[in-house]
Coordinates of C-alpha atoms and ligand atoms in Angstrom, one line a residue:
M1 CA 43.1 103.4 106.6
A2 CA 41.0 106.8 107.7
I3 CA 38.9 107.1 110.7
I4 CA 36.0 109.0 109.8
E5 CA 32.4 110.8 111.6
I6 CA 30.1 109.3 109.8
D7 CA 26.9 110.7 109.7
L8 CA 24.8 107.2 111.4
D9 CA 21.0 108.5 109.7
A10 CA 22.9 108.4 106.6
E11 CA 24.4 105.5 106.7
Q12 CA 20.7 103.6 107.3
A13 CA 18.8 105.9 104.6
A14 CA 21.5 104.6 101.9
F15 CA 21.7 101.2 103.2
E16 CA 17.6 101.2 103.2
K17 CA 17.4 102.9 99.9
E18 CA 20.1 100.1 98.8
V19 CA 17.7 97.4 99.7
A20 CA 15.0 99.3 98.0
E21 CA 16.8 99.0 94.9
V22 CA 17.8 95.6 95.5
E23 CA 14.1 94.4 96.1
A24 CA 12.8 96.3 92.8
W25 CA 15.4 94.9 91.0
W26 CA 13.6 91.2 91.9
K27 CA 10.7 92.1 90.7
S28 CA 11.9 91.4 87.3
P29 CA 10.7 88.3 85.9
R30 CA 13.9 86.9 86.0
H31 CA 14.5 86.6 89.7
A32 CA 12.4 84.3 92.1
A33 CA 11.9 86.1 95.5
L34 CA 13.4 83.2 97.2
R35 CA 16.5 85.0 98.7
R36 CA 16.1 88.1 101.6
A37 CA 17.5 91.8 100.7
R38 CA 18.6 92.9 104.0
R39 CA 21.3 90.1 104.3
V40 CA 22.5 90.3 100.8
V41 CA 22.9 93.9 101.3
M42 CA 24.5 93.5 104.7
L43 CA 27.2 91.3 102.7
R44 CA 27.7 94.0 100.2
H45 CA 30.9 96.1 100.1
S46 CA 30.2 99.9 99.8
Q47 CA 31.8 100.8 96.5
R48 CA 29.6 99.2 94.1
R49 CA 30.6 97.9 90.2
E50 CA 29.0 96.6 87.3
Y51 CA 30.0 93.8 85.9
A52 CA 30.3 93.0 82.2
S53 CA 28.6 89.7 84.1
S54 CA 24.9 91.0 83.8
T55 CA 25.5 92.7 80.2
Q56 CA 26.4 89.7 78.5
A57 CA 23.4 88.0 80.7
M58 CA 21.0 90.2 79.2
K59 CA 22.2 88.7 76.2
L60 CA 22.1 86.2 76.9
W61 CA 18.7 85.9 78.3
N62 CA 17.3 87.4 75.2
I63 CA 18.6 84.8 73.0
L64 CA 17.4 82.0 74.8
Q65 CA 14.0 83.8 75.2
E66 CA 14.5 83.8 71.0
H67 CA 14.6 80.5 70.9
L68 CA 12.0 80.3 73.6
R69 CA 9.1 81.9 71.2
N70 CA 10.2 80.3 68.2
G71 CA 10.8 76.4 69.3
T72 CA 14.2 76.7 68.1
H73 CA 17.3 75.7 69.7
E74 CA 21.2 77.2 70.4
L75 CA 23.6 74.6 69.4
T76 CA 27.2 75.2 70.5
Y77 CA 30.7 74.0 71.0
G78 CA 32.9 73.9 74.6
A79 CA 36.4 75.5 73.4
T80 CA 39.2 77.1 75.5
D81 CA 41.4 78.3 72.2
P82 CA 40.7 82.1 71.6
V83 CA 41.6 81.2 67.9
V84 CA 38.9 79.0 67.8
I85 CA 37.0 80.5 70.0
G86 CA 37.3 83.5 67.0
Q87 CA 35.7 81.1 64.3
M88 CA 32.9 79.3 66.6
A89 CA 31.7 83.3 65.9
K90 CA 30.3 83.3 62.7
Y91 CA 28.8 80.4 63.4
Q92 CA 27.7 79.6 67.0
Q93 CA 25.4 82.7 69.2
T94 CA 27.9 81.2 72.6
V95 CA 30.5 80.0 74.1
Y96 CA 30.1 76.6 76.3
V97 CA 33.3 76.3 78.1
S98 CA 33.3 72.3 79.8
G99 CA 35.1 71.1 82.8
A100 CA 36.9 67.7 81.5
V101 CA 37.4 70.0 78.9
C102 CA 39.6 72.1 81.1
G103 CA 40.5 69.7 83.7
T104 CA 41.9 68.1 80.6
T105 CA 43.4 70.3 78.9
R106 CA 44.0 73.6 80.8
V107 CA 45.7 72.5 84.2
L108 CA 50.1 71.2 85.5
E109 CA 48.3 68.1 86.0
P110 CA 45.6 66.6 83.8
G111 CA 42.7 64.8 84.9
I112 CA 39.2 63.6 83.5
D113 CA 36.3 64.9 83.9
H114 CA 36.4 63.6 88.1
A115 CA 36.3 67.8 88.2
D116 CA 39.6 67.4 90.9
Y117 CA 41.1 70.6 89.6
P118 CA 41.6 73.5 90.6
W119 CA 38.2 75.4 91.2
D120 CA 39.6 79.0 89.8
T121 CA 40.4 77.4 87.0
V122 CA 37.7 77.5 84.2
P123 CA 37.0 81.6 86.3
K124 CA 40.3 82.3 84.7
I125 CA 40.1 80.5 81.8
I126 CA 36.8 82.7 80.9
D127 CA 38.7 86.0 81.8
Q128 CA 41.1 84.8 78.8
I129 CA 37.8 84.1 75.9
Y130 CA 36.2 87.0 77.3
H131 CA 39.6 89.5 76.8
S132 CA 39.8 87.5 73.4
Q133 CA 37.1 88.0 72.8
M134 CA 36.7 92.2 73.5
W135 CA 40.4 92.0 71.1
N136 CA 38.8 90.3 68.3
D137 CA 35.2 93.3 68.6
Q138 CA 38.3 96.0 68.9
R139 CA 40.2 94.7 65.9
Q140 CA 37.2 93.9 63.3
R141 CA 35.8 97.8 64.5
N142 CA 39.0 99.4 63.3
L143 CA 39.2 97.2 60.4
R144 CA 35.7 98.4 58.9
M145 CA 36.0 101.8 60.7
S146 CA 39.1 102.1 58.5
R147 CA 37.1 101.5 55.5
T148 CA 34.6 103.4 53.6
R149 CA 31.1 102.8 53.8
E150 CA 30.6 100.9 50.3
E151 CA 34.0 98.6 51.4
R152 CA 32.1 97.9 54.2
S153 CA 28.4 96.3 52.8
K154 CA 31.0 93.7 51.6
M155 CA 32.4 93.1 54.9
P156 CA 30.8 90.3 57.1
F157 CA 29.9 92.1 60.4
V158 CA 30.6 88.8 63.1
D159 CA 29.0 89.6 66.7
Y160 CA 31.8 88.2 68.5
M161 CA 30.9 88.9 71.8
A162 CA 29.1 85.7 72.0
P163 CA 27.8 85.3 76.3
I164 CA 29.7 82.3 77.6
I165 CA 28.7 79.8 79.7
A166 CA 31.3 77.9 81.7
D167 CA 31.1 75.1 83.8
G168 CA 30.7 74.6 87.5
D169 CA 30.4 71.6 88.4
M170 CA 29.5 70.8 91.9
G171 CA 30.6 74.1 93.4
F172 CA 34.5 71.9 94.1
G173 CA 33.2 70.9 98.4
G174 CA 32.6 73.5 100.4
L175 CA 30.5 76.5 100.5
T176 CA 32.9 78.8 100.7
S177 CA 34.8 77.3 97.8
T178 CA 31.5 77.2 96.1
I179 CA 30.8 81.6 96.4
K180 CA 34.4 82.3 95.6
M181 CA 34.4 80.3 92.7
A182 CA 31.1 82.1 91.5
K183 CA 32.8 85.5 92.5
A184 CA 35.5 84.3 89.9
F185 CA 33.1 84.0 87.0
V186 CA 31.1 86.9 87.4
E187 CA 34.1 89.2 87.3
A188 CA 36.2 86.9 84.4
G189 CA 33.0 87.7 82.1
V190 CA 30.4 85.0 81.6
A191 CA 26.5 84.8 81.0
M192 CA 25.8 81.6 82.7
I193 CA 27.4 78.8 84.8
H194 CA 24.9 75.9 85.9
V195 CA 26.2 73.2 89.2
D196 CA 25.2 70.5 89.2
D197 CA 24.4 68.3 92.2
L198 CA 27.3 65.2 91.9
A199 CA 29.5 64.3 94.9
S200 CA 33.2 65.7 95.0
G201 CA 36.0 63.7 93.5
M202 CA 33.3 60.4 93.5
K203 CA 33.3 59.9 89.9
R204 CA 35.1 56.0 88.1
F205 CA 34.2 56.2 85.0
T206 CA 37.0 54.3 84.0
I207 CA 35.4 51.1 85.8
G208 CA 32.6 51.8 84.7
Q209 CA 31.1 52.5 88.6
G210 CA 27.8 55.5 87.9
R211 CA 27.9 59.1 89.3
T212 CA 27.3 59.6 93.6
L213 CA 24.8 62.6 94.0
V214 CA 24.1 64.7 97.5
P215 CA 21.1 65.2 99.5
I216 CA 19.1 67.9 98.2
S217 CA 19.4 70.0 100.9
E218 CA 23.0 70.3 99.8
Y219 CA 22.0 70.6 95.9
E220 CA 20.3 73.7 97.2
S221 CA 22.8 75.5 99.8
R222 CA 25.3 75.2 96.3
L223 CA 22.9 76.5 94.3
C224 CA 21.6 79.0 97.3
A225 CA 24.9 80.0 97.5
V226 CA 26.2 81.3 93.9
R227 CA 23.0 83.0 94.0
M228 CA 23.3 84.3 97.1
Q229 CA 26.9 85.9 95.5
F230 CA 25.4 87.1 92.2
D231 CA 22.6 88.6 94.5
I232 CA 25.7 90.3 96.1
M233 CA 27.5 91.7 93.4
G234 CA 24.5 93.1 91.8
A235 CA 24.5 90.5 89.0
D236 CA 22.7 89.4 87.0
T237 CA 24.6 86.7 85.7
M238 CA 22.3 83.6 84.9
L239 CA 22.2 80.4 86.7
L240 CA 21.8 76.7 84.8
L241 CA 20.5 74.5 87.2
R242 CA 21.9 71.0 86.0
S243 CA 20.8 67.6 88.0
D244 CA 23.1 64.6 87.6
C245 CA 20.1 62.8 88.9
I246 CA 19.4 60.0 86.2
K247 CA 22.1 56.9 86.0
A248 CA 23.4 58.1 89.4
E249 CA 23.8 54.8 91.6
F250 CA 24.7 56.2 94.8
I251 CA 24.2 58.8 96.5
T252 CA 26.8 60.7 100.1
S253 CA 24.2 60.4 102.7
C254 CA 21.0 60.2 103.9
I255 CA 20.2 63.2 106.0
D256 CA 17.2 64.4 103.9
P257 CA 13.8 62.4 103.2
R258 CA 13.7 63.6 100.0
D259 CA 16.2 61.3 99.2
H260 CA 14.6 58.3 101.1
E261 CA 11.8 57.2 98.6
Y262 CA 14.8 56.5 96.1
I263 CA 18.0 54.9 98.2
V264 CA 18.8 50.8 97.7
G265 CA 18.9 48.7 100.8
A266 CA 19.5 44.6 101.3
T267 CA 16.7 42.4 102.0
A268 CA 17.8 39.4 102.2
Q269 CA 18.5 38.4 105.8
N270 CA 21.6 37.2 106.9
I271 CA 24.1 38.9 105.3
E272 CA 27.2 40.4 105.7
P273 CA 28.2 44.2 104.8
F274 CA 29.6 45.3 101.5
T275 CA 32.1 46.4 102.9
A276 CA 33.3 43.3 104.9
A277 CA 33.2 41.2 100.9
M278 CA 35.5 44.4 99.6
T279 CA 38.0 43.9 102.2
R280 CA 38.1 40.4 101.9
A281 CA 38.2 41.0 98.1
I282 CA 40.6 43.7 98.6
E283 CA 43.3 41.2 100.8
G284 CA 42.1 38.7 97.8
G285 CA 44.0 40.8 95.5
E286 CA 40.2 41.7 93.5
T287 CA 40.3 46.4 94.1
N288 CA 37.5 46.3 91.5
P289 CA 34.2 47.9 93.6
V290 CA 32.0 46.4 90.9
V291 CA 33.4 43.7 90.5
V292 CA 32.8 42.4 94.1
R293 CA 29.6 44.4 93.5
K294 CA 27.9 42.5 91.1
Q295 CA 28.5 39.0 93.4
W296 CA 27.8 40.5 96.3
A297 CA 23.9 41.8 94.9
Q298 CA 23.4 38.5 93.5
T299 CA 22.2 37.4 97.3
A300 CA 21.3 40.6 98.6
G301 CA 18.3 41.4 97.2
L302 CA 19.2 44.9 96.8
M303 CA 15.5 47.0 95.8
T304 CA 13.6 50.2 97.7
F305 CA 11.8 50.0 100.4
D306 CA 8.4 50.6 98.9
D307 CA 9.8 48.2 96.4
A308 CA 10.8 45.5 99.6
V309 CA 7.1 46.5 100.6
K310 CA 6.0 45.2 97.9
S311 CA 8.1 41.5 97.7
Q312 CA 7.3 40.8 101.5
A313 CA 3.4 42.0 101.4
D314 CA 1.5 38.9 101.1
S315 CA -1.2 40.7 99.0
E316 CA -1.9 42.6 96.4
D317 CA -4.3 44.0 98.5
Q318 CA -1.2 44.9 101.5
Y319 CA 0.8 46.4 98.7
L320 CA -2.0 48.7 97.1
S321 CA -2.9 50.0 100.6
Y322 CA 0.4 50.9 101.3
N323 CA 1.0 52.6 98.2
A324 CA -2.8 54.0 98.7
E325 CA -1.3 55.8 101.8
I326 CA 2.4 57.0 100.8
S327 CA 0.4 58.7 97.7
K328 CA -1.3 60.8 99.6
A329 CA 1.4 62.1 101.6
E330 CA 2.3 66.1 100.9
T331 CA 6.1 65.8 101.7
A332 CA 8.5 63.0 100.9
L333 CA 8.0 59.7 103.7
S334 CA 11.5 59.4 105.5
L335 CA 11.9 55.9 105.4
A336 CA 11.0 56.1 109.5
Q337 CA 7.2 57.1 108.1
R338 CA 7.5 54.8 105.2
R339 CA 8.2 51.7 107.8
E340 CA 4.7 52.3 110.1
K341 CA 2.9 52.9 106.9
A342 CA 4.0 49.7 105.7
R343 CA 3.9 47.7 109.1
Q344 CA 0.0 49.4 109.3
A345 CA -0.9 48.2 105.6
L346 CA 0.8 44.3 106.3
G347 CA 0.8 44.2 110.0
K348 CA 4.4 42.8 109.8
D349 CA 7.7 44.3 110.0
V350 CA 9.5 44.5 106.8
Y351 CA 12.9 43.8 106.6
F352 CA 15.1 46.5 105.4
D353 CA 19.2 47.0 105.1
W354 CA 20.1 50.1 103.7
E355 CA 23.0 50.4 105.3
L356 CA 24.6 47.5 104.4
P357 CA 25.6 47.6 100.0
R358 CA 27.3 51.1 102.1
S359 CA 31.1 51.0 99.4
L360 CA 34.0 51.3 101.3
Q361 CA 33.7 55.4 101.2
G362 CA 30.5 55.2 103.0
Q363 CA 28.0 56.4 100.1
Y364 CA 24.5 54.8 100.0
M365 CA 23.3 52.9 96.6
Y366 CA 21.0 54.9 94.8
K367 CA 18.2 53.6 92.2
W368 CA 17.3 56.9 89.8
S369 CA 14.2 57.3 88.5
V370 CA 12.2 59.8 86.1
K371 CA 10.3 60.7 89.4
A372 CA 13.7 61.6 91.1
A373 CA 14.6 63.6 88.4
I374 CA 11.9 65.6 88.3
E375 CA 11.2 66.1 92.2
R376 CA 15.4 67.3 92.0
C377 CA 14.9 69.9 89.1
L378 CA 11.5 71.1 90.9
A379 CA 13.8 71.7 94.1
A380 CA 16.5 73.2 92.7
A381 CA 13.5 75.4 89.7
P382 CA 13.7 78.4 92.6
F383 CA 17.4 79.5 92.4
G384 CA 18.2 79.7 88.7
D385 CA 16.8 80.6 85.1
L386 CA 16.8 77.5 83.8
S387 CA 17.0 73.6 84.5
W388 CA 18.6 70.3 83.5
P389 CA 18.3 66.5 84.1
R390 CA 21.6 65.7 82.6
M391 CA 21.6 62.7 80.3
D392 CA 24.2 61.0 77.7
F393 CA 21.6 59.0 76.1
P394 CA 18.7 60.2 73.6
D395 CA 15.7 59.5 74.4
E396 CA 12.9 62.8 73.9
K397 CA 10.6 60.4 75.6
I398 CA 12.1 61.1 79.0
V399 CA 13.1 64.3 78.0
S400 CA 9.6 65.4 77.2
E401 CA 8.5 63.8 80.7
I402 CA 10.5 65.2 83.3
H403 CA 10.7 68.8 80.9
N404 CA 7.0 69.0 81.2
A405 CA 6.4 68.0 84.4
V406 CA 8.8 70.7 85.2
R407 CA 6.4 73.4 83.4
A408 CA 3.4 71.6 85.1
H409 CA 5.2 74.2 87.8
Y410 CA 7.4 76.4 85.8
P411 CA 5.1 77.4 82.5
N412 CA 8.5 79.5 81.1
R413 CA 10.9 77.1 82.2
M414 CA 13.4 76.5 79.6
F415 CA 16.3 73.9 79.7
G416 CA 20.1 73.3 78.5
Y417 CA 21.2 69.5 76.7
G418 CA 24.1 68.1 76.4
Y419 CA 25.4 65.3 73.6
T420 CA 28.7 63.5 74.9
N421 CA 31.0 61.8 72.6
T422 CA 29.7 58.9 72.8
Y423 CA 26.6 59.5 72.6
D424 CA 24.9 55.8 71.0
W425 CA 22.9 57.1 68.1
E426 CA 22.7 54.1 66.6
G427 CA 22.7 51.6 69.8
N428 CA 19.7 53.2 70.6
G429 CA 18.1 52.7 66.9
F430 CA 18.2 56.2 65.7
S431 CA 18.9 57.1 61.9
L432 CA 20.9 60.6 60.9
Q433 CA 18.1 61.4 60.2
D434 CA 16.8 60.9 63.6
I435 CA 20.1 62.1 64.8
K436 CA 19.5 66.1 62.4
E437 CA 15.7 65.7 63.2
Y438 CA 17.1 65.3 67.7
P439 CA 18.3 69.0 68.7
S440 CA 14.7 70.4 66.8
R441 CA 12.3 67.7 68.9
V442 CA 13.9 68.1 71.9
A443 CA 13.6 72.0 71.3
K444 CA 10.0 71.9 71.2
H445 CA 10.3 70.4 74.6
G446 CA 12.4 74.0 75.7
A447 CA 16.1 72.8 75.6
V448 CA 16.5 76.2 73.7
F449 CA 20.9 75.7 74.7
Q450 CA 22.3 72.2 73.6
I451 CA 26.2 71.9 73.6
Q452 CA 28.4 70.1 72.1
P453 CA 30.7 70.3 75.0
T454 CA 33.7 67.6 75.0
W455 CA 34.2 68.7 71.2
P456 CA 38.0 69.6 71.8
I457 CA 38.8 66.9 73.2
Q458 CA 37.5 64.1 70.4
G459 CA 37.5 66.1 67.4
F460 CA 40.9 68.4 67.9
R461 CA 42.1 65.2 68.7
H462 CA 40.8 63.8 65.3
Y463 CA 42.3 66.6 63.3
A464 CA 45.2 67.1 65.1
D465 CA 45.8 62.9 64.2
Q466 CA 45.2 64.1 60.6
C467 CA 47.1 66.8 60.4
C468 CA 50.0 65.4 61.9
E469 CA 49.5 62.3 59.7
V470 CA 50.5 64.1 57.0
L471 CA 53.3 66.3 58.1
H472 CA 55.2 62.7 59.3
R473 CA 54.0 61.4 55.8
D474 CA 54.8 64.3 53.6
G475 CA 56.7 66.6 54.9
I476 CA 56.1 70.6 54.5
A477 CA 54.3 70.0 51.0
G478 CA 51.4 67.8 52.7
Y479 CA 50.8 71.3 54.9
Y480 CA 51.0 73.1 51.7
E481 CA 48.9 70.7 49.6
E482 CA 46.5 69.7 52.6
I483 CA 45.9 73.0 55.0
Q484 CA 48.0 75.6 54.8
K485 CA 46.2 76.0 50.8
P486 CA 42.9 75.5 51.8
A487 CA 43.3 77.5 54.2
L488 CA 43.9 79.8 52.3
A489 CA 41.8 80.2 49.9
R490 CA 38.4 79.9 52.5
P491 CA 36.8 83.5 53.2
G492 CA 37.1 85.1 56.8
I493 CA 40.5 81.9 56.9
G494 CA 43.5 83.3 54.6
G495 CA 44.3 85.2 52.4
D496 CA 44.4 88.7 53.4
S497 CA 41.9 87.8 56.3
T498 CA 45.0 86.5 57.6
L499 CA 45.9 89.7 57.7
E500 CA 42.8 91.2 59.3
L501 CA 42.4 88.2 61.5
S502 CA 45.8 88.4 63.2
G503 CA 45.4 92.2 64.0
A504 CA 48.1 93.7 63.4
Y505 CA 47.5 96.0 61.2
L506 CA 45.9 96.7 65.6
A507 CA 49.2 98.3 66.5
D508 CA 49.8 100.5 63.6
A509 CA 46.2 102.3 64.6
F510 CA 47.6 102.9 68.2
F511 CA 51.0 104.8 66.6
A512 CA 48.9 105.7 63.9
T513 CA 47.0 107.7 67.1
I514 CA 49.6 108.2 69.2
G515 CA 51.5 109.7 66.5
A516 CA 54.5 108.1 66.5
R517 CA 56.6 109.2 64.3
D518 CA 59.7 106.4 65.2
T519 CA 57.7 103.1 64.3
Ligands
LIG601 C1 29.2 68.6 80.0 C2 30.9 67.9 81.1 O1 29.9 68.7 81.8 C3 31.6 68.2 80.8 O2 32.7 68.7 81.7 O3 31.3 68.9 79.4 C4 30.4 66.8 81.0 C5 31.2 66.0 79.3 C6 31.2 64.7 79.3 O4 31.3 63.8 79.9 O5 30.4 64.3 77.7 C7 29.7 66.0 81.2 O6 28.4 66.0 80.6 O7 29.1 65.6 82.8

């Protein structure tokens, strides 16, 4: 370590110059001047780096802006395998990396999408994918430039440098983990990540329990942490603001008044807390909270406070007067403020207790609504580039309602949209033609980036089953007949392109360039 004489004026001048550069950088259309340039520059180290993440983010930004202008959309798969991603580059403009897929297939201890995998799992996969993209790009360039112009005119040029969009889940716990995750993603070359408002480790798919949200304030802190880290690195990396409000059933805390309108309480008097019922049920051998809650709810009179006012008002006019009062509020009213307004309108206290339904883990019950989803999208909007009110069922009406409400404040807002493996198209009355039209319809509402994220689980299982059955049933002849021959016959898969795709000639090119004679 060298202790050196420093010119304080020069140090100050360099610092002020960098602050001015950051403020100028943030004047671009993509940046809301939400962050504090001086604090950000104070958090930077002295060696500035350029990141591929910025290059890929601007490439993605331009792709999505083009779709926004044209009312079209990018629809891509989740994927983690470099061979698969090499093929996707022929058809899709981007690559998505799913947390559920990584948490199931790329970790020592698999687990489906409780997001309980290590925070650096997905960034490391992005790093591997980005390196494979660069290798494909290098391989292709060497092959093309070893051919004549005439030959090249007949060779398809594949843009392997597809921007990668990654699942940052809920940021993996504390804000320092979120910051480290964001840094690792930028260093790996990601173009965009999404971070959501879910609680860590609270997804209980197997028992059918709904998702658990964190308070809006915690969600904002997560997003601010990610944006701050991008700014510290001077990276143009994009942030997709995901909210899982739709179909959420719980929230971890009532600390933020903006959530109070949606927290559910008991209105029946003299009932025992859910935790007492649950503890007794466990002692009796029933451990599924969904079963116990269903039974307990029958006598609890569960509803939001506003609904409790409506049910306990002595007249429609009393409730209308309450509703008129709360509708006038400029900011979200806390439960205490709602209680006061109800007391004035009804002339009595409204019985409502949101502590009674709390789970053994302390979660409050939550009643989602389109209004709640809109408010969360609006709270998050200043921190990122696209919004994604995640839903796992097709409903263009909800999409348009939320997107239009957000665009009333952010006119050119772009949106993400995800399809899950269990999308119940038929159950929602969709014909095949409706399904064909749906992505373009939601694109017209700004959903320019759409994903089928868990294809590597459903699709791979499907085709792996087919291939394994062929080998099991017909041996290598079956492999030859049903897989090898069709693959070799397919352009860009087999034949001499197998050699090209393998890139074996690249090593020859290295040796030829080195001039090595002993190979
Ligand atoms: C997109 C997602 O976060 C993922 O991990 O791929 C999942 C996918 C799924 O559950 O089908 C999600 O939408 O929550």
